[in-house]
Coordinates of C-alpha atoms in Angstrom, one line a residue:
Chain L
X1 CA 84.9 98.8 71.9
X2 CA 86.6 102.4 70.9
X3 CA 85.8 104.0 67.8
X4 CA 87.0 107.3 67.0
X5 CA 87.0 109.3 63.6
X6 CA 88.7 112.7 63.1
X7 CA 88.6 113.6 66.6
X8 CA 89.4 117.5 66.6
X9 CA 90.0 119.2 69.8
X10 CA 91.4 122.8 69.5
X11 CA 92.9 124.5 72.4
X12 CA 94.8 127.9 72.4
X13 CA 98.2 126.5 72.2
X14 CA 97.4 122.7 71.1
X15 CA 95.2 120.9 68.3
X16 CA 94.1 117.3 68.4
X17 CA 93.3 115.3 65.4
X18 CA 93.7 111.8 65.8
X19 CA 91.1 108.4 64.6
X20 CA 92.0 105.7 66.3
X21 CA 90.1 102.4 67.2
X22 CA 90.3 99.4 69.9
X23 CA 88.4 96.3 68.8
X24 CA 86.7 93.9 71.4
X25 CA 89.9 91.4 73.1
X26 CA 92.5 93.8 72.4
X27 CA 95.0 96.0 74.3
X28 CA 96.1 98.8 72.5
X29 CA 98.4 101.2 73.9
X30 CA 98.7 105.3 73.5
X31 CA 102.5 106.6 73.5
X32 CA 103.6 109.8 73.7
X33 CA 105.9 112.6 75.1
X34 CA 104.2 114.5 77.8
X35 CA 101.8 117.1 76.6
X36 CA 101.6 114.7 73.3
X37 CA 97.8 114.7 73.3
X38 CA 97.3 111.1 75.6
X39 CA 95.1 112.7 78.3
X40 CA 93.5 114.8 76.0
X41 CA 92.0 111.4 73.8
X42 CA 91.7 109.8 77.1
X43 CA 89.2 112.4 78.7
X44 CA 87.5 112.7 75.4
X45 CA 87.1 109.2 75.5
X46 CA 85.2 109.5 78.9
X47 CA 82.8 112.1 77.0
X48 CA 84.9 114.8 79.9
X49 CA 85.6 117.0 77.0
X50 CA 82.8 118.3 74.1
X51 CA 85.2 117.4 70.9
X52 CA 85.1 120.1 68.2
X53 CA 85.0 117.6 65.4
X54 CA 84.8 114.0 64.8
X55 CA 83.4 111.1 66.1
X56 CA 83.4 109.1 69.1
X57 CA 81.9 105.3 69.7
X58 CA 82.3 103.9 73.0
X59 CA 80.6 100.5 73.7
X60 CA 78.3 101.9 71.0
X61 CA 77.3 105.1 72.9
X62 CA 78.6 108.6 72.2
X63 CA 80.8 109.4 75.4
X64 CA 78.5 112.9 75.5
X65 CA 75.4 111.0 76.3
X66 CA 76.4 107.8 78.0
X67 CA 74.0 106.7 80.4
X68 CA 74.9 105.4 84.2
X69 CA 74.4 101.6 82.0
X70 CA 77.2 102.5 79.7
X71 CA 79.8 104.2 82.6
X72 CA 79.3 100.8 84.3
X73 CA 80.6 98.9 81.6
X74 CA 83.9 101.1 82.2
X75 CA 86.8 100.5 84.1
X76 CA 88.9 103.6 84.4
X77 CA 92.1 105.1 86.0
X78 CA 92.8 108.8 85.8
X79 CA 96.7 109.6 86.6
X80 CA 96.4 112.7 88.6
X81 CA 92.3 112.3 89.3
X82 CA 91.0 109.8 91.7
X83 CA 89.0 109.7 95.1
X84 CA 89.3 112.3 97.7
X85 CA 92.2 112.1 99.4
X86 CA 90.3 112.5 102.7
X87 CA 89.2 108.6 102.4
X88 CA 90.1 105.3 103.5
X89 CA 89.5 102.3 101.2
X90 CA 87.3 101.2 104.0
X91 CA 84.9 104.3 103.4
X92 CA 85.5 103.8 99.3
X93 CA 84.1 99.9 99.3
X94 CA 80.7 101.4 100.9
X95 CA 81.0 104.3 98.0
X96 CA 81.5 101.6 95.0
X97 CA 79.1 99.2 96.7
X98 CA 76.2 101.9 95.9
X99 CA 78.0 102.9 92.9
X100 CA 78.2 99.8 90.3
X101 CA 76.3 97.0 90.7
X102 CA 78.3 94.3 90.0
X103 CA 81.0 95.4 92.5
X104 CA 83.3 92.5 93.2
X105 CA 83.8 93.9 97.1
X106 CA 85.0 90.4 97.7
X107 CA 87.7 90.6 94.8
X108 CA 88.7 94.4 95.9
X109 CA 89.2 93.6 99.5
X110 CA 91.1 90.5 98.6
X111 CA 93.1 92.2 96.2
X112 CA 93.5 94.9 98.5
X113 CA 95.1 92.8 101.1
X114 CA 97.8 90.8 98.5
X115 CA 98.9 94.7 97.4
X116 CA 99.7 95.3 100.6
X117 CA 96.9 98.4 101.0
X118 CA 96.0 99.7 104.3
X119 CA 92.4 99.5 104.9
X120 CA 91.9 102.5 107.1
X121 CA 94.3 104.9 106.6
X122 CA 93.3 108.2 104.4
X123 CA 94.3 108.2 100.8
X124 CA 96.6 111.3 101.6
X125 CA 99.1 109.0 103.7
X126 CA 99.0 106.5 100.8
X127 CA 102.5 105.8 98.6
X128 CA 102.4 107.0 95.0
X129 CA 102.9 103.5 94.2
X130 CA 99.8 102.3 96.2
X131 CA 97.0 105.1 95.2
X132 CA 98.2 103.6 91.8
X133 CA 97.3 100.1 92.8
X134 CA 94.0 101.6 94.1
X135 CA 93.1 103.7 91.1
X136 CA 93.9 100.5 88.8
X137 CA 92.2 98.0 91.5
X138 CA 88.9 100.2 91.4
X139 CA 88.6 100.3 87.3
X140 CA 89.0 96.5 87.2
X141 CA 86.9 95.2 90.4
X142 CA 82.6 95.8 88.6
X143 CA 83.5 93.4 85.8
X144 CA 83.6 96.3 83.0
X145 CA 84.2 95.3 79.6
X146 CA 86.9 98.2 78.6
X147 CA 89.5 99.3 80.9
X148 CA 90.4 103.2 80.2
X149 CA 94.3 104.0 81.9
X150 CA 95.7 106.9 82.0
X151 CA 98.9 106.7 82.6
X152 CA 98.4 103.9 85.1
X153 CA 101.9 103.2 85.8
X154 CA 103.4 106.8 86.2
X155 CA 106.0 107.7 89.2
X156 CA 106.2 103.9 90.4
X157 CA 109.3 102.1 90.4
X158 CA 110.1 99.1 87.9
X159 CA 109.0 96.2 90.8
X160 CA 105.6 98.4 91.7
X161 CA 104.9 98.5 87.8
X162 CA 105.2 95.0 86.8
X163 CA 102.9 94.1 89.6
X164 CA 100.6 96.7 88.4
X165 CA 100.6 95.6 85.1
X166 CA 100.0 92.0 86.5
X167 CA 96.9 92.8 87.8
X168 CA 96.0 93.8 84.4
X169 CA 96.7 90.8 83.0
X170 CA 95.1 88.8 85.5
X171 CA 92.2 91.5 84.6
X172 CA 92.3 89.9 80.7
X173 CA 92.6 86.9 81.5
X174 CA 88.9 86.5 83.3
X175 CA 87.2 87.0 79.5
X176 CA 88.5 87.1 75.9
X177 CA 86.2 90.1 74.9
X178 CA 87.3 92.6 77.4
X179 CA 89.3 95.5 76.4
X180 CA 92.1 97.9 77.4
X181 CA 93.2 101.4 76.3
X182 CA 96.3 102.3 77.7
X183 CA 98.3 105.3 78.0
X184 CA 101.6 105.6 79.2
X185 CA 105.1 107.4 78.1
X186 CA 107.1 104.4 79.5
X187 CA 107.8 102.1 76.6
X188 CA 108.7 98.6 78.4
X189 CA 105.4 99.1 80.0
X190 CA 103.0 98.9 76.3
X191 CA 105.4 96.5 74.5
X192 CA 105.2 93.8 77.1
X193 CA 101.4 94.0 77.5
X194 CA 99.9 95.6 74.7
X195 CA 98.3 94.2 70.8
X196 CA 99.0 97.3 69.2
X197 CA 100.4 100.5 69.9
X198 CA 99.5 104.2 68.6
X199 CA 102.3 106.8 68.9
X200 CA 101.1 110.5 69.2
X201 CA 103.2 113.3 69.1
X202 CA 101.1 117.0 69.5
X203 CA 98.2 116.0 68.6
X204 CA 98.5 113.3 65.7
X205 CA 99.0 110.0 65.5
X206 CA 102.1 109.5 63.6
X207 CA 102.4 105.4 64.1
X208 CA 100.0 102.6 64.3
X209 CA 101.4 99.2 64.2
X210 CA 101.0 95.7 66.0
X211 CA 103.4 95.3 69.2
X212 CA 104.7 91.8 67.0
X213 CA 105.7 94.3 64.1
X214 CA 107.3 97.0 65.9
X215 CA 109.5 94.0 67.8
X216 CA 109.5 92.1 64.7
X217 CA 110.2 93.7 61.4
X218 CA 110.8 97.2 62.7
X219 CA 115.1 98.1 63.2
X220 CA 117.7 100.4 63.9
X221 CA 120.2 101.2 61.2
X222 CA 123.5 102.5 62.5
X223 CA 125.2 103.7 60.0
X224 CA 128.0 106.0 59.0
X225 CA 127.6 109.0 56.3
X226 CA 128.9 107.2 53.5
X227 CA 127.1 104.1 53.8
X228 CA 124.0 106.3 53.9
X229 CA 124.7 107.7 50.6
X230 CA 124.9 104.6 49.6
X231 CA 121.8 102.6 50.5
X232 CA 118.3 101.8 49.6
X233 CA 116.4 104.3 51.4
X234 CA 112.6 103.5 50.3
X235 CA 112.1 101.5 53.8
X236 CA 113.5 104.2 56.2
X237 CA 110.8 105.8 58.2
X238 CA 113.0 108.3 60.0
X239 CA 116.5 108.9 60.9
X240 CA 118.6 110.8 63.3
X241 CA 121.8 112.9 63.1
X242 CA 124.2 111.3 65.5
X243 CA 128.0 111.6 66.1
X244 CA 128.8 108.6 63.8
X245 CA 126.5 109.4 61.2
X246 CA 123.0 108.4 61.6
X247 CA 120.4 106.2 63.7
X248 CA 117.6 105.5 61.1
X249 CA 114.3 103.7 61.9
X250 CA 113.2 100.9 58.8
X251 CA 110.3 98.6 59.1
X252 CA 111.7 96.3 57.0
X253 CA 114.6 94.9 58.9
X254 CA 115.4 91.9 57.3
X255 CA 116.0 93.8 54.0
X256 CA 118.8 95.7 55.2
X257 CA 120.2 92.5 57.2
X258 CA 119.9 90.5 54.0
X259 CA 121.3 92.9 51.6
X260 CA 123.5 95.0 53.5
X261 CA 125.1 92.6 55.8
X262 CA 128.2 95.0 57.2
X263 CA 125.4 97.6 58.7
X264 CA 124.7 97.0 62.2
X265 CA 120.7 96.3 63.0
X266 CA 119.2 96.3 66.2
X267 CA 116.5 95.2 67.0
X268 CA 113.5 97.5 67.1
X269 CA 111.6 98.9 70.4
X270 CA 109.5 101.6 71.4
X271 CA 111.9 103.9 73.5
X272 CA 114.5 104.2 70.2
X273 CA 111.9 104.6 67.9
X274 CA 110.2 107.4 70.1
X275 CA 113.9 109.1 69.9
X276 CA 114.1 108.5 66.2
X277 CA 110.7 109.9 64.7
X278 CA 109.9 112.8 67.9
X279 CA 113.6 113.7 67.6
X280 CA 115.3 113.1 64.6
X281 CA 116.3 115.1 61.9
Chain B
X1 CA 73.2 109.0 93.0
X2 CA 73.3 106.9 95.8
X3 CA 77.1 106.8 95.4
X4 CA 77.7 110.4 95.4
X5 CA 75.2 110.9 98.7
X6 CA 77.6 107.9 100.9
X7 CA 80.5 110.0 99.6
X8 CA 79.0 113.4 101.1
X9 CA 78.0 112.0 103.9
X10 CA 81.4 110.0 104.7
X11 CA 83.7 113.1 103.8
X12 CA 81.4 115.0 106.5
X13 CA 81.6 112.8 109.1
X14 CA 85.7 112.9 108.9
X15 CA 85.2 116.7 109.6
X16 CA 83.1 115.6 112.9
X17 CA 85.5 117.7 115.1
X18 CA 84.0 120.9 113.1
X19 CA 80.5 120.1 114.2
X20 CA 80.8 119.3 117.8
X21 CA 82.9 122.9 117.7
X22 CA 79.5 124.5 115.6
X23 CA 77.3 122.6 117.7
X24 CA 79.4 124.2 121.1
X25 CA 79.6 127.4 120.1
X26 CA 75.3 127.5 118.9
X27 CA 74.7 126.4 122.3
X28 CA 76.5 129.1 123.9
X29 CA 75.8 131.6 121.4
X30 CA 71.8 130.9 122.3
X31 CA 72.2 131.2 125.8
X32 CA 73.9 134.9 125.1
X33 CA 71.8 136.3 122.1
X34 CA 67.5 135.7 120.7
X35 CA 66.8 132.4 121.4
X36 CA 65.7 132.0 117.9
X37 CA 69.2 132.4 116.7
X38 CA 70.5 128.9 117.6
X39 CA 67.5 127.9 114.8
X40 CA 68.4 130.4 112.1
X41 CA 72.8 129.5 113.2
X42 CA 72.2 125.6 112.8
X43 CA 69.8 125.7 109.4
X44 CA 72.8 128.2 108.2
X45 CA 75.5 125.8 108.8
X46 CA 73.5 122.5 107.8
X47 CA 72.3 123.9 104.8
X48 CA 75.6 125.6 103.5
X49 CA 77.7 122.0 104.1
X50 CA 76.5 121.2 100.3
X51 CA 79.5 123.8 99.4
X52 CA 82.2 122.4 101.6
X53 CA 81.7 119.4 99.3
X54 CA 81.4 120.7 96.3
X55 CA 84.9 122.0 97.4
X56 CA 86.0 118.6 98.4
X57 CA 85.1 117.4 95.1
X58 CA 87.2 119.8 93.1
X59 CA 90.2 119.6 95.5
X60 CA 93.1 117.9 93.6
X61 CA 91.3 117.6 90.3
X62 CA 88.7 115.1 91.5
X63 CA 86.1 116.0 89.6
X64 CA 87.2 114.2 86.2
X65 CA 87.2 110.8 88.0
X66 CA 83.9 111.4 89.6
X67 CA 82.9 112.3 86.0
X68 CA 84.0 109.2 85.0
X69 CA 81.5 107.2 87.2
X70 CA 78.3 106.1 86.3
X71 CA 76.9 109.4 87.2
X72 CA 75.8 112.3 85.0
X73 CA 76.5 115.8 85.3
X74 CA 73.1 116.3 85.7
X75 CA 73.0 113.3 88.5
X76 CA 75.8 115.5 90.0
X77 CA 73.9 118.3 90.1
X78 CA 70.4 117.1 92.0
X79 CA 72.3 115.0 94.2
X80 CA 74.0 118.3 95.5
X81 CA 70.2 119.6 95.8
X82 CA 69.0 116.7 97.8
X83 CA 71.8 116.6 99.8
X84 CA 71.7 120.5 100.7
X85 CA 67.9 119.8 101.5
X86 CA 68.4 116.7 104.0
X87 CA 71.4 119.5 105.8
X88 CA 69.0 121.6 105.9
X89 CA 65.9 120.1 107.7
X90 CA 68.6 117.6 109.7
X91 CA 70.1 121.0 111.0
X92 CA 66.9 122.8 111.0
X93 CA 65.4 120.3 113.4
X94 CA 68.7 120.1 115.5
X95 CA 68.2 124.2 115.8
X96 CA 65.0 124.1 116.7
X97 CA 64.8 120.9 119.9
X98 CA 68.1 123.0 121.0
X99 CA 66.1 125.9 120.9
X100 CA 63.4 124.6 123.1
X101 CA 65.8 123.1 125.1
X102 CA 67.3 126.5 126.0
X103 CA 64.2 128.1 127.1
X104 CA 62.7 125.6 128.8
X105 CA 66.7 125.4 130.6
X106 CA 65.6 129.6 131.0
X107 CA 62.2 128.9 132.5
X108 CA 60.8 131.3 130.3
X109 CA 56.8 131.3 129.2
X110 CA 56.1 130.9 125.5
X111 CA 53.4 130.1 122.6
X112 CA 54.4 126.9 121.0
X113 CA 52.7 127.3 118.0
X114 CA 54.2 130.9 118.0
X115 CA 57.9 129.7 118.4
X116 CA 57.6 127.0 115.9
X117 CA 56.2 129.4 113.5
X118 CA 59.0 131.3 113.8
X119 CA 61.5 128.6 113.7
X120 CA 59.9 127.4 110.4
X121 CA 60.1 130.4 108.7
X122 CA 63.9 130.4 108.3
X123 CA 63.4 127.3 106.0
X124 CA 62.3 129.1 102.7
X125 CA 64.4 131.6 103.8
X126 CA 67.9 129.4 103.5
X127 CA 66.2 127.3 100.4
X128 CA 66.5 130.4 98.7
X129 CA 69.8 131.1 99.7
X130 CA 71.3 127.1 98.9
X131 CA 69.2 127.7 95.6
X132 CA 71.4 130.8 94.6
X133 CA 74.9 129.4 95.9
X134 CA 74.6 126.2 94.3
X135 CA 74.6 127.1 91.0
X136 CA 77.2 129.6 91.5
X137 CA 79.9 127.0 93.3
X138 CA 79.0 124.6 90.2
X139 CA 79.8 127.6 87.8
X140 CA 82.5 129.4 89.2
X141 CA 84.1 127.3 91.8
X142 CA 84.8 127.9 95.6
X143 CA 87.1 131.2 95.2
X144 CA 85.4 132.7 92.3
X145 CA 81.9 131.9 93.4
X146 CA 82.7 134.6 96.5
X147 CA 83.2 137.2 94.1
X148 CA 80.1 136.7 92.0
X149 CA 77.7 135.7 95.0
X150 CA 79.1 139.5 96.3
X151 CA 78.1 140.9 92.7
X152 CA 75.0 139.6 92.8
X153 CA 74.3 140.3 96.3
X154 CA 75.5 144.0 95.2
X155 CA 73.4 144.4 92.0
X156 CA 70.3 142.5 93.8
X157 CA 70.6 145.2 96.8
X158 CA 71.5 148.3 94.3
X159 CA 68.4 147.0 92.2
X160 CA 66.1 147.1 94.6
X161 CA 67.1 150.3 96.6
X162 CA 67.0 152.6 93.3
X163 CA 64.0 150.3 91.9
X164 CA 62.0 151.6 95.0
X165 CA 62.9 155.4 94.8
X166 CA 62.2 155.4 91.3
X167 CA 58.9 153.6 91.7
X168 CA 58.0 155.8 94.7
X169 CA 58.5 159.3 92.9
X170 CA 56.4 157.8 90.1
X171 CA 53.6 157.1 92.2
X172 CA 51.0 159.5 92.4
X173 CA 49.2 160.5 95.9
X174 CA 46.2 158.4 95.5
X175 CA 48.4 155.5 94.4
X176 CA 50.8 155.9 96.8
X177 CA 47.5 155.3 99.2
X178 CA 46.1 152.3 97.3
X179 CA 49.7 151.2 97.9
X180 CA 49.9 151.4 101.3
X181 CA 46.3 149.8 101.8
X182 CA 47.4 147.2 100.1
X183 CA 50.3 146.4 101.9
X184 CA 48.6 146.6 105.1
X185 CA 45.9 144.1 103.5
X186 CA 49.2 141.7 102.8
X187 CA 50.2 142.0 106.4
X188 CA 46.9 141.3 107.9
X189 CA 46.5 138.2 106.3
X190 CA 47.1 135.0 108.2
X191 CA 50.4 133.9 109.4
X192 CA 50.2 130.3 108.0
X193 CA 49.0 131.6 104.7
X194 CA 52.2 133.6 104.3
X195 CA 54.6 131.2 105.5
X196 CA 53.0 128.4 103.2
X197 CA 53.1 131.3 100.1
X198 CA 56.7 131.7 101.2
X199 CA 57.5 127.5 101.0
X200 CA 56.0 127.7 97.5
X201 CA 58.0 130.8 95.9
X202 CA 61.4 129.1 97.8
X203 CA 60.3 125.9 96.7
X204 CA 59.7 127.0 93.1
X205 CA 63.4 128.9 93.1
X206 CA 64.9 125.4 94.6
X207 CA 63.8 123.4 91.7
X208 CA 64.7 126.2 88.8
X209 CA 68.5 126.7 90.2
X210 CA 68.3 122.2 90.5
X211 CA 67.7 122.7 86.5
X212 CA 70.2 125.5 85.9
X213 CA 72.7 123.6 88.0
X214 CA 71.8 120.6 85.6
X215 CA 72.2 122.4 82.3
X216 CA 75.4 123.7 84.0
X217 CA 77.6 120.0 84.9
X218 CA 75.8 118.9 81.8
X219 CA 77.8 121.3 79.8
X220 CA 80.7 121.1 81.7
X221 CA 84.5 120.0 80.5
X222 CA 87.0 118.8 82.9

């Protein structure tokens, strides 16, 4: 669905370089800090940015030249770019109606009544939380084959987010080949929805593991000073100076829990590795 | 296309208090001034509504989303050209029934084929000047456009008022009276010939600043 080989995008104060790719059936998910590079892929992605270097596949079009055909096929959610804010949904169903030809106005306004959105107010009297069900609710109702989020689930509160990311699954669930690239810098979000995840930090890709992995094999070592000295250090990714000693990240966690049984091993998620590798020492 | 046109034309509509207040104040205006100015006011307004939405567009970053439908820049582009040109000859035609309107209201005599000619002439006129702003907008935005459309404007005016006194101090006598025979050839000719040889030349610009407009959205990033 996504193919992308040495992407380089070179701003005056930022640099991206990043290859990533999303095969046909699978949700992957972008994590990063803000600023991290996640909007930048994103746009180039939608072909909204000339990159300076690389490639980029996108349903087997170069996002530069897709046709109306291609941007059909796409279902996507910009997190601080949408429809004027002058508009009712009312006014946007006659807009997508001439706009993609598959539209599912049936679906939207359906879907638009069990979210709870107000069919003729303007956009601009809208929650955060429900021009986010909009945004998401417009990518997923022509029947595209790869959803593109951006952030999808920023400034909503946990109950708003889950219902969100319901609709996405619901959105899956309709065929096995359809797609989703995800970004988002709220952890729970990826690892309860996504196949694999990428973590980016300015402008590389630092990890790229399946979501079963990370939860899996990955783990936190807590560990005092002396201990440190003292173990196997060959499947530590990263560590962190704490108070007690130190946090380290391993992706071999049954290694540690079978050899050093006195260390304490958590379990491994996304929010304490993204403390551990974009802050630690 | 079709997608961005509905937009347009639903963003106007919400702004319909505007054009009852345009439409008021054209109607008094013609009473007041020329009768010919509530054509030349309307075709002004109708044709210059393209730029109030390419500022609707850009207004809290819009533009990368509408990038992101199936729509080209290019798309963008000539669907901001054939929406200025329906603005145009809607308003045009709205100018020119209340213009007829108001004299027949004044009871004055007139030529019909006189006053329409008249009315029809402000059409290449404003195609020239949607074919000029248009690209700039696309380029530059709402708040920068001003400033370069005011350059231009400055440099077109400045261009032309040296380009003449150089040209006349270069002529010679008997040049300067082939000139002037020349000129009063041009004006003798037939009303309908100029006015169609002014539709072609605005006509021609129209569809050059369409593909500069293109090769502008084409290349942009957002």
């Amino acid at each position: 669905m996504i193919k992308i080989t040495n992407l380089q995008k070179n701003y005056k104060d930022f640099s991206l370089s990043i290859s990533l790719a999303v095969p046909a059936g699978t949700v992957t998910g972008l994590i990063g800090k803000n600023g991290a590079g996640k909007s930048t892929t994103i746009k180039a992605i939608l072909g909204l940015i000339k990159p300076d270097g690389g490639t980029i596949e996108v349903l087997g079009a170069d996002p530069r030249h897709f046709s109306s055909k291609d941007k059909e096929n796409l279902g996507v959610a910009l997190s601080d770019s949408g429809f004027s804010m002058m508009l009712s949904i009312k006014e946007i169903v006659k807009i997508l109606r001439k706009t993609y030809p598959e539209f599912d106005e049936k679906f939207f306004l359906e879907q638009c009544k069990e979210q709870g959105l107000p069919m003729d107010k303007d956009l601009k009297d809208f929650s955060t939380g429900m021009k986010a069900k909009l945004r998401v609710l417009v990518a997923i109702s022509h029947n595209a084959k790869l959803l593109v989020l951006d952030e999808p689930t920023s400034g909503l509160d946990v109950l708003a987010r889950n219902e969100l990311l319901d609709m996405l699954r619901n959105y899956l669930d309709q065929d096995n080949e359809r797609s989703i690239l995800i970004s988002s810098h709220i952890s729970s979000d990826l690892e309860g929805l996504c196949d694999d995840i990428y973590m980016i930090h300015k402008g590389q890709i630092l990890l790229h593991e399946d979501t079963d992995t990370i939860l899996g094999q990955y783990g936190i070592l807590k560990i005092g000073e002396d201990e440190f000295a003292k173990i196997d250090q060959q499947y530590l990714i990263a560590k962190r100076k704490e108070s007690f000693g130190y946090s380290c990240l391993t992706n071999e966690k049954q290694f540690y829990l079978d050899n050093y049984p006195n260390i304490v091993v958590e379990n491994g998620n996304l929010d304490d590795m993204i403390m551990i590798m974009l802050g630690g020492k | 296309m079709n997608g961005l046109l509905e937009k347009d034309i639903l963003i106007l509509i919400k702004q319909k208090k505007l054009f009852i207040i345009y439409i008021a104040s054209a109607i008094m205006l013609s009473f007041a001034m020329d009768s010919t100015f509530v054509v030349s006011y309307f075709t002004m307004i109708g044709s210059l509504l393209v730029l109030t939405t390419i500022s609707y567009d850009t207004f809290d970053n819009g533009m990368p989303f509408l990038m992101s439908l199936p729509v080209s820049g290019k798309t963008y582009a000539q669907e901001k050209f054939l929406f200025s040109l329906i603005g145009l000859f809607v308003s045009w035609g709205t100018g020119v029934v209340v213009h007829f309107i108001t004299i027949l209201l004044q009871q004055k005599e007139f030529d019909l084929l006189d006053l329409l000619g008249m009315d029809i002439a402000f059409v290449p006129f404003f195609l020239i000047i949607i074919s000029v702003m248009i690209p700039i907008n696309l380029k530059y935005g709402a708040d920068k456009g001003r400033i370069v459309l005011l350059v231009i404007c400055g440099l077109v005016v400045g261009t032309a008022f040296l380009g003449k006194k150089i040209f006349m101090d270069l002529l010679k006598d008997t040049d300067r009276i082939e000139l002037e025979y020349f000129l009063a050839k041009l004006s003798s000719l037939p009303k309908y010939a100029v006015l169609i040889a002014c539709f072609v030349i605005a006509f021609v610009i129209f569809f050059i600043a369409m593909k500069i407009s293109s090769g502008i959205m084409s290349k942009k990033e957002y």
